[in-house]
mmCIF file of C-alpha atoms and ligand atoms in Angstrom:
data_model
loop_
_atom_site.group_PDB
_atom_site.id
_atom_site.type_symbol
_atom_site.label_atom_id
_atom_site.label_comp_id
_atom_site.label_asym_id
_atom_site.label_seq_id
_atom_site.Cartn_x
_atom_site.Cartn_y
_atom_site.Cartn_z
ATOM 1 C CA UNK I 215 143.470 -169.808 162.979
ATOM 2 C CA UNK I 216 143.555 -166.736 160.696
ATOM 3 C CA UNK I 217 144.400 -167.428 157.076
ATOM 4 C CA UNK I 218 148.139 -166.836 156.555
ATOM 5 C CA UNK I 219 147.497 -164.654 153.534
ATOM 6 C CA UNK I 220 144.595 -162.217 153.135
ATOM 7 C CA UNK I 221 142.839 -162.124 149.770
ATOM 8 C CA UNK I 222 144.572 -159.902 147.238
ATOM 9 C CA UNK I 223 143.494 -156.297 147.267
ATOM 10 C CA UNK I 224 142.187 -154.996 143.977
ATOM 11 C CA UNK I 225 144.513 -152.489 142.323
ATOM 12 C CA UNK I 226 143.280 -150.640 139.304
ATOM 13 C CA UNK I 227 145.627 -148.853 136.895
ATOM 14 C CA UNK I 228 145.165 -147.003 133.647
ATOM 15 C CA UNK I 229 147.407 -149.016 131.382
ATOM 16 C CA UNK I 230 148.980 -146.735 128.778
ATOM 17 C CA UNK I 231 152.275 -148.568 128.507
ATOM 18 C CA UNK I 232 153.561 -150.999 125.880
ATOM 19 C CA UNK I 233 151.157 -153.703 127.122
ATOM 20 C CA UNK I 234 149.211 -155.106 128.781
ATOM 21 C CA UNK I 235 146.439 -152.740 127.723
ATOM 22 C CA UNK I 236 143.178 -151.989 129.566
ATOM 23 C CA UNK I 237 140.756 -154.929 129.510
ATOM 24 C CA UNK I 238 137.014 -154.253 129.045
ATOM 25 C CA UNK I 239 134.727 -155.380 131.868
ATOM 26 C CA UNK I 240 132.959 -157.949 129.694
ATOM 27 C CA UNK I 241 136.296 -159.598 128.845
ATOM 28 C CA UNK I 242 137.205 -159.782 132.525
ATOM 29 C CA UNK I 243 133.835 -161.279 133.331
ATOM 30 C CA UNK I 244 134.275 -163.860 130.550
ATOM 31 C CA UNK I 245 137.391 -164.991 132.435
ATOM 32 C CA UNK I 246 135.197 -165.660 135.454
ATOM 33 C CA UNK I 247 132.720 -167.936 133.655
ATOM 34 C CA UNK I 248 132.425 -171.448 135.069
ATOM 35 C CA UNK I 249 135.277 -173.612 133.815
ATOM 36 C CA UNK I 250 134.195 -176.505 131.602
ATOM 37 C CA UNK I 251 136.184 -179.445 130.268
ATOM 38 C CA UNK I 252 138.508 -178.938 127.328
ATOM 39 C CA UNK I 253 136.537 -181.522 125.306
ATOM 40 C CA UNK I 254 133.104 -180.304 126.446
ATOM 41 C CA UNK I 255 130.882 -179.863 123.363
ATOM 42 C CA UNK I 256 130.115 -176.291 124.483
ATOM 43 C CA UNK I 257 133.808 -175.484 124.642
ATOM 44 C CA UNK I 258 134.550 -177.087 121.279
ATOM 45 C CA UNK I 259 131.913 -174.764 119.801
ATOM 46 C CA UNK I 260 133.692 -171.807 121.446
ATOM 47 C CA UNK I 261 136.950 -172.919 119.809
ATOM 48 C CA UNK I 262 135.318 -173.106 116.388
ATOM 49 C CA UNK I 263 134.007 -169.566 116.766
ATOM 50 C CA UNK I 264 137.397 -168.401 118.020
ATOM 51 C CA UNK I 265 139.082 -169.770 114.954
ATOM 52 C CA UNK I 266 136.591 -167.987 112.677
ATOM 53 C CA UNK I 267 137.025 -164.725 114.562
ATOM 54 C CA UNK I 268 140.822 -165.028 114.475
ATOM 55 C CA UNK I 269 140.645 -165.499 110.715
ATOM 56 C CA UNK I 270 138.538 -162.346 110.435
ATOM 57 C CA UNK I 271 140.960 -160.280 112.525
ATOM 58 C CA UNK I 272 143.993 -161.634 110.641
ATOM 59 C CA UNK I 273 142.061 -161.040 107.386
ATOM 60 C CA UNK I 274 142.791 -164.545 106.161
ATOM 61 C CA UNK I 275 141.187 -167.796 105.110
ATOM 62 C CA UNK I 276 144.152 -169.814 106.428
ATOM 63 C CA UNK I 277 143.141 -173.237 107.739
ATOM 64 C CA UNK I 278 145.975 -173.307 110.259
ATOM 65 C CA UNK I 279 144.807 -170.479 112.498
ATOM 66 C CA UNK I 280 144.607 -170.881 116.265
ATOM 67 C CA UNK I 281 145.681 -169.483 119.619
ATOM 68 C CA UNK I 282 148.860 -170.898 121.145
ATOM 69 C CA UNK I 283 148.663 -171.392 124.921
ATOM 70 C CA UNK I 284 151.282 -168.898 126.029
ATOM 71 C CA UNK I 285 152.164 -165.243 125.551
ATOM 72 C CA UNK I 286 153.445 -163.575 122.398
ATOM 73 C CA UNK I 287 156.902 -165.072 122.872
ATOM 74 C CA UNK I 288 155.351 -168.547 122.803
ATOM 75 C CA UNK I 289 153.793 -167.656 119.442
ATOM 76 C CA UNK I 290 157.181 -166.454 118.224
ATOM 77 C CA UNK I 291 158.847 -169.637 119.417
ATOM 78 C CA UNK I 292 156.091 -171.865 117.999
ATOM 79 C CA UNK I 293 156.324 -170.150 114.616
ATOM 80 C CA UNK I 294 160.080 -170.441 114.307
ATOM 81 C CA UNK I 295 160.341 -173.897 115.871
ATOM 82 C CA UNK I 296 157.788 -175.309 113.441
ATOM 83 C CA UNK I 297 159.288 -173.681 110.345
ATOM 84 C CA UNK I 298 163.003 -174.049 111.011
ATOM 85 C CA UNK I 299 165.154 -177.166 111.119
ATOM 86 C CA UNK I 300 168.848 -177.289 111.940
ATOM 87 C CA UNK I 301 170.855 -175.830 109.066
ATOM 88 C CA UNK I 302 167.919 -173.961 107.484
ATOM 89 C CA UNK I 303 168.766 -170.413 106.434
ATOM 90 C CA UNK I 304 166.920 -167.586 108.191
ATOM 91 C CA UNK I 305 167.224 -163.906 107.262
ATOM 92 C CA UNK I 306 166.201 -161.819 110.256
ATOM 93 C CA UNK I 307 165.803 -158.058 110.415
ATOM 94 C CA UNK I 308 166.728 -156.512 113.749
ATOM 95 C CA UNK I 309 165.848 -152.910 114.584
ATOM 96 C CA UNK I 310 164.765 -153.387 118.182
ATOM 97 C CA UNK I 311 164.327 -155.867 121.006
ATOM 98 C CA UNK I 312 161.859 -158.189 119.334
ATOM 99 C CA UNK I 313 163.796 -158.735 116.113
ATOM 100 C CA UNK I 314 166.661 -159.595 118.457
ATOM 101 C CA UNK I 315 164.460 -162.154 120.217
ATOM 102 C CA UNK I 316 163.600 -163.843 116.898
ATOM 103 C CA UNK I 317 167.318 -163.992 116.147
ATOM 104 C CA UNK I 318 168.074 -165.643 119.478
ATOM 105 C CA UNK I 319 165.332 -168.233 119.019
ATOM 106 C CA UNK I 320 166.370 -169.043 115.443
ATOM 107 C CA UNK I 321 169.972 -169.538 116.590
ATOM 108 C CA UNK I 322 168.897 -171.837 119.410
ATOM 109 C CA UNK I 323 166.990 -173.884 116.834
ATOM 110 C CA UNK I 324 170.230 -174.456 114.941
ATOM 111 C CA UNK I 325 169.298 -172.331 111.932
ATOM 112 C CA UNK I 326 171.991 -170.680 109.862
ATOM 113 C CA UNK I 327 171.083 -167.094 110.623
ATOM 114 C CA UNK I 328 171.829 -163.990 108.566
ATOM 115 C CA UNK I 329 171.121 -160.927 110.633
ATOM 116 C CA UNK I 330 170.483 -157.500 109.117
ATOM 117 C CA UNK I 331 170.533 -154.592 111.535
ATOM 118 C CA UNK I 332 168.853 -151.228 111.153
ATOM 119 C CA UNK I 333 169.172 -148.301 113.488
ATOM 120 C CA UNK I 334 166.711 -148.378 116.385
ATOM 121 C CA UNK I 335 163.891 -145.968 115.622
ATOM 122 C CA UNK I 336 163.998 -146.626 111.873
ATOM 123 C CA UNK I 337 162.341 -149.329 109.758
ATOM 124 C CA UNK I 338 164.410 -151.951 107.993
ATOM 125 C CA UNK I 339 165.316 -151.178 104.418
ATOM 126 C CA UNK I 340 164.981 -154.068 102.003
ATOM 127 C CA UNK I 341 168.151 -153.439 99.956
ATOM 128 C CA UNK I 342 170.645 -154.254 102.743
ATOM 129 C CA UNK I 343 168.669 -157.468 103.334
ATOM 130 C CA UNK I 344 168.828 -158.332 99.642
ATOM 131 C CA UNK I 345 172.603 -157.751 99.639
ATOM 132 C CA UNK I 346 173.061 -159.833 102.787
ATOM 133 C CA UNK I 347 171.132 -162.711 101.187
ATOM 134 C CA UNK I 348 173.693 -162.835 98.326
ATOM 135 C CA UNK I 349 171.153 -164.562 96.111
ATOM 136 C CA UNK I 350 171.147 -167.723 98.254
ATOM 137 C CA UNK I 351 167.862 -169.519 98.976
ATOM 138 C CA UNK I 352 166.378 -168.975 102.469
ATOM 139 C CA UNK I 353 163.738 -170.864 104.413
ATOM 140 C CA UNK I 354 162.352 -167.769 106.171
ATOM 141 C CA UNK I 355 162.591 -163.989 106.133
ATOM 142 C CA UNK I 356 161.516 -162.522 109.477
ATOM 143 C CA UNK I 357 160.434 -158.989 110.350
ATOM 144 C CA UNK I 358 158.595 -157.254 113.183
ATOM 145 C CA UNK I 359 155.552 -155.375 111.877
ATOM 146 C CA UNK I 360 155.214 -153.150 114.958
ATOM 147 C CA UNK I 361 158.450 -152.902 116.976
ATOM 148 C CA UNK I 362 157.190 -152.182 120.481
ATOM 149 C CA UNK I 363 160.650 -151.267 121.732
ATOM 150 C CA UNK I 364 160.994 -148.346 119.292
ATOM 151 C CA UNK I 365 157.468 -147.503 118.083
ATOM 152 C CA UNK I 366 158.391 -148.221 114.464
ATOM 153 C CA UNK I 367 156.002 -149.543 111.842
ATOM 154 C CA UNK I 368 157.650 -151.862 109.317
ATOM 155 C CA UNK I 369 156.316 -151.706 105.738
ATOM 156 C CA UNK I 370 155.810 -155.336 104.726
ATOM 157 C CA UNK I 371 155.350 -155.290 100.933
ATOM 158 C CA UNK I 372 159.059 -155.004 100.015
ATOM 159 C CA UNK I 373 159.842 -157.913 102.326
ATOM 160 C CA UNK I 374 157.200 -160.054 100.669
ATOM 161 C CA UNK I 375 158.924 -159.391 97.356
ATOM 162 C CA UNK I 376 162.290 -160.258 98.844
ATOM 163 C CA UNK I 377 160.957 -163.442 100.442
ATOM 164 C CA UNK I 378 159.544 -164.505 97.060
ATOM 165 C CA UNK I 379 162.889 -163.857 95.379
ATOM 166 C CA UNK I 380 164.670 -165.996 97.968
ATOM 167 C CA UNK I 381 162.056 -168.767 97.876
ATOM 168 C CA UNK I 382 161.433 -168.013 101.562
ATOM 169 C CA UNK I 383 158.389 -167.876 103.797
ATOM 170 C CA UNK I 384 157.688 -164.411 105.227
ATOM 171 C CA UNK I 385 157.358 -164.522 109.026
ATOM 172 C CA UNK I 386 155.799 -161.471 110.678
ATOM 173 C CA UNK I 387 155.582 -160.457 114.335
ATOM 174 C CA UNK I 388 152.212 -158.715 114.670
ATOM 175 C CA UNK I 389 152.099 -158.644 118.465
ATOM 176 C CA UNK I 390 151.542 -154.884 118.689
ATOM 177 C CA UNK I 391 149.678 -154.424 115.410
ATOM 178 C CA UNK I 392 146.887 -157.042 115.376
ATOM 179 C CA UNK I 393 143.571 -155.365 116.219
ATOM 180 C CA UNK I 394 145.051 -151.849 116.098
ATOM 181 C CA UNK I 395 146.057 -151.576 112.456
ATOM 182 C CA UNK I 396 145.628 -153.734 109.370
ATOM 183 C CA UNK I 397 147.444 -157.073 109.366
ATOM 184 C CA UNK I 398 146.365 -158.176 105.904
ATOM 185 C CA UNK I 399 147.621 -161.720 105.888
ATOM 186 C CA UNK I 400 146.034 -162.893 102.629
ATOM 187 C CA UNK I 401 146.274 -159.659 100.632
ATOM 188 C CA UNK I 402 149.970 -159.280 101.401
ATOM 189 C CA UNK I 403 150.722 -163.002 101.236
ATOM 190 C CA UNK I 404 152.214 -163.203 104.742
ATOM 191 C CA UNK I 405 153.141 -166.830 105.468
ATOM 192 C CA UNK I 406 153.368 -167.046 109.234
ATOM 193 C CA UNK I 407 152.095 -164.406 111.625
ATOM 194 C CA UNK I 408 151.919 -164.448 115.406
ATOM 195 C CA UNK I 409 150.475 -161.985 117.858
ATOM 196 C CA UNK I 410 149.558 -161.607 121.518
ATOM 197 C CA UNK I 411 146.304 -161.002 123.336
ATOM 198 C CA UNK I 412 147.437 -158.203 125.655
ATOM 199 C CA UNK I 413 147.960 -155.365 123.193
ATOM 200 C CA UNK I 414 145.407 -154.066 120.695
ATOM 201 C CA UNK I 415 143.023 -156.990 121.311
ATOM 202 C CA UNK I 416 142.607 -155.780 124.928
ATOM 203 C CA UNK I 417 142.531 -159.213 126.511
ATOM 204 C CA UNK I 418 144.814 -160.221 129.405
ATOM 205 C CA UNK I 419 148.217 -161.681 128.489
ATOM 206 C CA UNK I 420 148.329 -165.454 128.081
ATOM 207 C CA UNK I 421 147.497 -166.452 124.514
ATOM 208 C CA UNK I 422 149.181 -166.011 121.176
ATOM 209 C CA UNK I 423 147.031 -166.013 118.029
ATOM 210 C CA UNK I 424 148.903 -167.468 115.053
ATOM 211 C CA UNK I 425 148.116 -168.096 111.407
ATOM 212 C CA UNK I 426 150.007 -169.996 108.688
ATOM 213 C CA UNK I 427 149.514 -169.908 104.927
ATOM 214 C CA UNK I 428 148.956 -173.150 103.016
ATOM 215 C CA UNK I 429 152.583 -172.908 101.847
ATOM 216 C CA UNK I 430 153.802 -172.592 105.445
ATOM 217 C CA UNK I 431 151.566 -175.496 106.511
ATOM 218 C CA UNK I 432 153.056 -177.641 103.740
ATOM 219 C CA UNK I 433 156.554 -176.694 104.918
ATOM 220 C CA UNK I 434 155.630 -177.897 108.405
ATOM 221 C CA UNK I 435 154.235 -181.178 107.057
ATOM 222 C CA UNK I 436 157.374 -181.709 104.978
ATOM 223 C CA UNK I 437 159.798 -181.448 107.915
ATOM 224 C CA UNK I 438 162.600 -184.007 108.015
ATOM 225 C CA UNK I 439 162.969 -183.767 111.794
ATOM 226 C CA UNK I 440 160.440 -183.514 114.625
ATOM 227 C CA UNK I 441 159.778 -180.046 116.061
ATOM 228 C CA UNK I 442 162.143 -179.669 119.025
ATOM 229 C CA UNK I 443 159.335 -178.469 121.307
ATOM 230 C CA UNK I 444 156.673 -181.083 121.933
ATOM 231 C CA UNK I 445 154.349 -178.516 123.517
ATOM 232 C CA UNK I 446 154.534 -176.117 120.573
ATOM 233 C CA UNK I 447 154.489 -178.765 117.819
ATOM 234 C CA UNK I 448 151.703 -177.448 115.599
ATOM 235 C CA UNK I 449 151.052 -180.776 113.926
ATOM 236 C CA UNK I 450 150.008 -182.033 117.387
ATOM 237 C CA UNK I 451 148.283 -178.826 118.558
ATOM 238 C CA UNK I 452 146.329 -178.670 115.300
ATOM 239 C CA UNK I 453 144.860 -182.137 115.925
ATOM 240 C CA UNK I 454 143.116 -180.646 118.975
ATOM 241 C CA UNK I 455 142.018 -177.398 117.282
ATOM 242 C CA UNK I 456 140.967 -179.234 114.091
ATOM 243 C CA UNK I 457 138.161 -181.729 113.565
ATOM 244 C CA UNK I 458 139.979 -184.668 115.194
ATOM 245 C CA UNK I 459 139.822 -183.098 118.689
ATOM 246 C CA UNK I 460 142.688 -185.232 119.957
ATOM 247 C CA UNK I 461 143.806 -184.224 123.459
ATOM 248 C CA UNK I 462 147.194 -182.527 123.404
ATOM 249 C CA UNK I 463 147.290 -180.299 126.477
ATOM 250 C CA UNK I 464 144.539 -178.992 128.711
ATOM 251 C CA UNK I 465 143.506 -175.781 126.983
ATOM 252 C CA UNK I 466 143.459 -172.624 129.142
ATOM 253 C CA UNK I 467 139.663 -172.651 129.003
ATOM 254 C CA UNK I 468 138.943 -169.378 130.782
ATOM 255 C CA UNK I 469 141.576 -167.427 128.843
ATOM 256 C CA UNK I 470 139.960 -168.682 125.670
ATOM 257 C CA UNK I 471 136.561 -167.486 126.933
ATOM 258 C CA UNK I 472 138.158 -164.071 127.458
ATOM 259 C CA UNK I 473 139.691 -164.072 123.987
ATOM 260 C CA UNK I 474 136.330 -165.004 122.518
ATOM 261 C CA UNK I 475 134.774 -161.931 124.125
ATOM 262 C CA UNK I 476 137.699 -159.676 123.179
ATOM 263 C CA UNK I 477 137.513 -160.748 119.517
ATOM 264 C CA UNK I 478 133.750 -160.407 119.541
ATOM 265 C CA UNK I 479 134.184 -156.781 120.642
ATOM 266 C CA UNK I 480 136.823 -156.141 117.963
ATOM 267 C CA UNK I 481 134.526 -157.444 115.225
ATOM 268 C CA UNK I 482 131.479 -155.689 116.664
ATOM 269 C CA UNK I 483 133.337 -152.373 116.432
ATOM 270 C CA UNK I 484 134.521 -153.271 112.925
ATOM 271 C CA UNK I 485 138.151 -153.461 111.845
ATOM 272 C CA UNK I 486 138.162 -150.232 109.856
ATOM 273 C CA UNK I 487 136.488 -148.253 112.639
ATOM 274 C CA UNK I 488 138.924 -149.681 115.161
ATOM 275 C CA UNK I 489 141.954 -148.830 113.052
ATOM 276 C CA UNK I 490 140.599 -145.287 112.504
ATOM 277 C CA UNK I 491 140.079 -144.910 116.271
ATOM 278 C CA UNK I 492 143.691 -145.865 116.936
ATOM 279 C CA UNK I 493 144.910 -143.371 114.318
ATOM 280 C CA UNK I 494 142.746 -140.559 115.681
ATOM 281 C CA UNK I 495 143.874 -140.862 119.290
ATOM 282 C CA UNK I 496 147.488 -141.306 118.273
ATOM 283 C CA UNK I 497 147.243 -138.056 116.274
ATOM 284 C CA UNK I 498 145.730 -136.215 119.236
ATOM 285 C CA UNK I 499 148.371 -137.542 121.623
ATOM 286 C CA UNK I 500 151.187 -136.638 119.228
ATOM 287 C CA UNK I 501 149.829 -133.097 118.842
ATOM 288 C CA UNK I 502 149.728 -132.686 122.629
ATOM 289 C CA UNK I 503 153.225 -134.111 123.116
ATOM 290 C CA UNK I 504 154.529 -131.768 120.423
ATOM 291 C CA UNK I 505 152.937 -128.835 122.226
ATOM 292 C CA UNK I 506 154.728 -129.937 125.407
ATOM 293 C CA UNK I 507 157.946 -129.548 123.462
ATOM 294 C CA UNK I 508 158.782 -133.258 123.562
ATOM 295 C CA UNK I 509 160.505 -134.875 120.604
ATOM 296 C CA UNK I 510 159.011 -137.829 118.731
ATOM 297 C CA UNK I 511 162.067 -139.644 117.382
ATOM 298 C CA UNK I 512 160.296 -141.821 114.812
ATOM 299 C CA UNK I 513 159.595 -140.228 111.406
ATOM 300 C CA UNK I 514 155.865 -139.453 111.100
ATOM 301 C CA UNK I 515 155.120 -142.003 108.353
ATOM 302 C CA UNK I 516 156.627 -144.860 110.396
ATOM 303 C CA UNK I 517 154.957 -144.086 113.748
ATOM 304 C CA UNK I 518 152.770 -146.808 115.192
ATOM 305 C CA UNK I 519 149.228 -145.703 116.020
ATOM 306 C CA UNK I 520 149.234 -148.073 118.987
ATOM 307 C CA UNK I 521 152.534 -147.028 120.565
ATOM 308 C CA UNK I 522 154.155 -143.611 120.633
ATOM 309 C CA UNK I 523 157.768 -143.173 121.628
ATOM 310 C CA UNK I 524 158.603 -139.770 123.075
ATOM 311 C CA UNK I 525 161.941 -138.339 124.180
ATOM 312 C CA UNK I 526 162.448 -137.490 127.833
ATOM 313 C CA UNK I 527 163.636 -133.884 128.070
ATOM 314 C CA UNK I 528 167.114 -133.189 129.485
ATOM 315 C CA UNK I 529 167.018 -132.713 133.240
ATOM 316 C CA UNK I 530 163.933 -134.908 133.739
ATOM 317 C CA UNK I 531 164.446 -138.168 135.563
ATOM 318 C CA UNK I 532 162.651 -141.069 133.862
ATOM 319 C CA UNK I 533 161.877 -143.169 136.917
ATOM 320 C CA UNK I 534 160.783 -140.237 139.096
ATOM 321 C CA UNK I 535 158.419 -139.034 136.394
ATOM 322 C CA UNK I 536 156.857 -142.467 135.883
ATOM 323 C CA UNK I 537 156.484 -142.858 139.628
ATOM 324 C CA UNK I 538 154.651 -139.516 139.697
ATOM 325 C CA UNK I 539 152.272 -140.723 136.987
ATOM 326 C CA UNK I 540 151.579 -143.948 138.845
ATOM 327 C CA UNK I 541 151.158 -142.503 142.323
ATOM 328 C CA UNK I 542 149.355 -139.275 141.464
ATOM 329 C CA UNK I 543 147.257 -140.492 138.545
ATOM 330 C CA UNK I 544 147.228 -144.315 138.677
ATOM 331 C CA UNK I 545 148.632 -144.209 135.167
ATOM 332 C CA UNK I 546 151.272 -146.523 133.726
ATOM 333 C CA UNK I 547 153.443 -145.667 130.744
ATOM 334 C CA UNK I 548 156.549 -147.585 129.652
ATOM 335 C CA UNK I 549 160.223 -146.702 129.963
ATOM 336 C CA UNK I 550 162.649 -147.048 127.072
ATOM 337 C CA UNK I 551 164.322 -150.359 126.271
ATOM 338 C CA UNK I 552 167.937 -151.015 125.286
ATOM 339 C CA UNK I 553 169.681 -147.862 124.048
ATOM 340 C CA UNK I 554 166.499 -145.873 124.742
ATOM 341 C CA UNK I 555 166.442 -146.699 128.439
ATOM 342 C CA UNK I 556 166.211 -143.490 130.482
ATOM 343 C CA UNK I 557 165.937 -141.457 127.261
ATOM 344 C CA UNK I 558 162.433 -142.218 126.026
ATOM 345 C CA UNK I 559 158.974 -143.142 127.215
ATOM 346 C CA UNK I 560 156.635 -145.509 125.414
ATOM 347 C CA UNK I 561 152.982 -144.550 125.529
ATOM 348 C CA UNK I 562 150.516 -147.175 124.389
ATOM 349 C CA UNK I 563 147.039 -146.381 123.168
ATOM 350 C CA UNK I 564 146.034 -149.949 122.526
ATOM 351 C CA UNK I 565 142.572 -151.435 122.041
ATOM 352 C CA UNK I 566 140.291 -150.218 124.823
ATOM 353 C CA UNK I 567 143.066 -147.810 125.876
ATOM 354 C CA UNK I 568 142.766 -145.737 122.688
ATOM 355 C CA UNK I 569 140.269 -143.137 123.889
ATOM 356 C CA UNK I 570 139.975 -139.372 124.154
ATOM 357 C CA UNK I 571 139.716 -139.598 127.923
ATOM 358 C CA UNK I 572 143.031 -141.430 128.140
ATOM 359 C CA UNK I 573 144.771 -139.042 125.756
ATOM 360 C CA UNK I 574 143.654 -136.041 127.786
ATOM 361 C CA UNK I 575 144.494 -137.691 131.096
ATOM 362 C CA UNK I 576 147.909 -138.709 129.844
ATOM 363 C CA UNK I 577 148.741 -135.188 128.643
ATOM 364 C CA UNK I 578 147.534 -133.593 131.881
ATOM 365 C CA UNK I 579 149.433 -136.137 133.984
ATOM 366 C CA UNK I 580 152.640 -135.741 131.956
ATOM 367 C CA UNK I 581 152.404 -131.963 132.268
ATOM 368 C CA UNK I 582 152.185 -132.379 136.034
ATOM 369 C CA UNK I 583 155.065 -134.893 136.191
ATOM 370 C CA UNK I 584 157.316 -132.688 134.053
ATOM 371 C CA UNK I 585 156.539 -129.545 136.026
ATOM 372 C CA UNK I 586 157.258 -131.389 139.284
ATOM 373 C CA UNK I 587 160.838 -131.687 138.035
ATOM 374 C CA UNK I 588 161.113 -128.065 136.931
ATOM 375 C CA UNK I 589 160.427 -128.580 133.206
ATOM 376 C CA UNK I 590 158.616 -125.537 131.841
ATOM 377 C CA UNK I 591 155.605 -127.265 130.312
ATOM 378 C CA UNK I 592 153.124 -124.849 128.751
ATOM 379 C CA UNK I 593 149.353 -125.015 129.155
ATOM 380 C CA UNK I 594 148.452 -125.796 125.573
ATOM 381 C CA UNK I 595 148.945 -129.567 125.284
ATOM 382 C CA UNK I 596 145.298 -130.343 125.966
ATOM 383 C CA UNK I 597 144.170 -127.640 123.570
ATOM 384 C CA UNK I 598 146.400 -129.115 120.855
ATOM 385 C CA UNK I 599 144.898 -132.571 121.395
ATOM 386 C CA UNK I 600 141.376 -131.157 121.428
ATOM 387 C CA UNK I 601 142.020 -129.318 118.179
ATOM 388 C CA UNK I 602 142.705 -132.723 116.601
ATOM 389 C CA UNK I 603 139.316 -133.968 117.761
ATOM 390 C CA UNK I 604 137.455 -130.927 116.500
HETATM 391 N N1 PLP J 194 156.904 -159.207 119.935
HETATM 392 C C1 PLP J 194 156.598 -157.924 120.193
HETATM 393 C C2 PLP J 194 156.618 -156.939 119.076
HETATM 394 C C3 PLP J 194 156.241 -157.535 121.485
HETATM 395 O O1 PLP J 194 155.922 -156.278 121.740
HETATM 396 C C4 PLP J 194 156.233 -158.508 122.515
HETATM 397 C C5 PLP J 194 155.889 -158.119 123.881
HETATM 398 O O2 PLP J 194 155.822 -156.973 124.229
HETATM 399 C C6 PLP J 194 156.572 -159.821 122.191
HETATM 400 C C7 PLP J 194 156.906 -160.142 120.900
HETATM 401 C C8 PLP J 194 156.589 -160.877 123.250
HETATM 402 O O3 PLP J 194 155.327 -161.033 123.787
HETATM 403 P P1 PLP J 194 155.095 -161.520 125.294
HETATM 404 O O4 PLP J 194 155.743 -160.508 126.179
HETATM 405 O O5 PLP J 194 153.610 -161.526 125.373
HETATM 406 O O6 PLP J 194 155.689 -162.858 125.426
#
């Protein structure tokens, strides 16, 4: 009898959206290594190296540094669920989708939440947060370092100062920044930081690197109530990642092999070189988009190197244009989220994706997609990008 389902065909895309990002061949082949047991001595050695490499990428010495089994949202949930208890005060900045997600999680945890909104496309200002705090003590102050929904970079230093004033721990979402720009955990004194594998680390989605300062670890140890999520309870997870090696859940072995290879590549390239590469290709892309006459709504100093938000010109249909990119060029970019839906595209140059070839392909493909809808795109976008490289 023929098998009811044929094997999956292999579809290859150039991933220049808001994530996942392109995955290097060696990372994909690490996924295909033979699976070993989660307590196999070989695997425990892999975990030790992973922890060291995560510390290097987070630029920290934090003991409590590991990869949560789950995507970036699992890291967000683990961070908040371990730090917050019912009634704890949380000050949360919201200037896009992911600040809103932190807010939702904190509320579900029973925290007393103070929300401070900023306009989408702009960073949060610290003064409105200070006013909203009204001098009361807070358990956490939460901000998104790289808001993937808007392409905005959040300066962290003023929020560290505010957190100190309020006696709070500073929680930072670094899902779209880690591996693409500095996330200086120790230098800036960030207390709890989570990320995801599928952005600037160029690993498939599925794991969430997290790190906690000694102060944050003490706050977890001093909890009055158990963490509501058994699976994400870091005091239990840490007993597996730490020297005790107590079984908690069966680690996603092959994903961790892939992360090991992805981090190895990040460190082999060198953090500074990698950050400079992201900045260079972002500058070239921005120059080309400008030459196409497309608006970049985020002020230049707050633009993320890893994710560029660009306005869709009047008269151009978002979905039709993205379909053109996918069908004619095999290229994926992201649509706008929330109020930006249908009005903006999100172009990611993340990790392996940040390359001259991708910038030039993206500009050529966008020119074609825009012209197909009658937009009068000039011929100089590529030249503008190339001028950046020369
Ligand atoms: N935080 C930010 C800034 C993100 O961009 C994302 C995903 O895009 C998340 C959190 C959630 O991560 P995931 O979709 O991997 O669960």
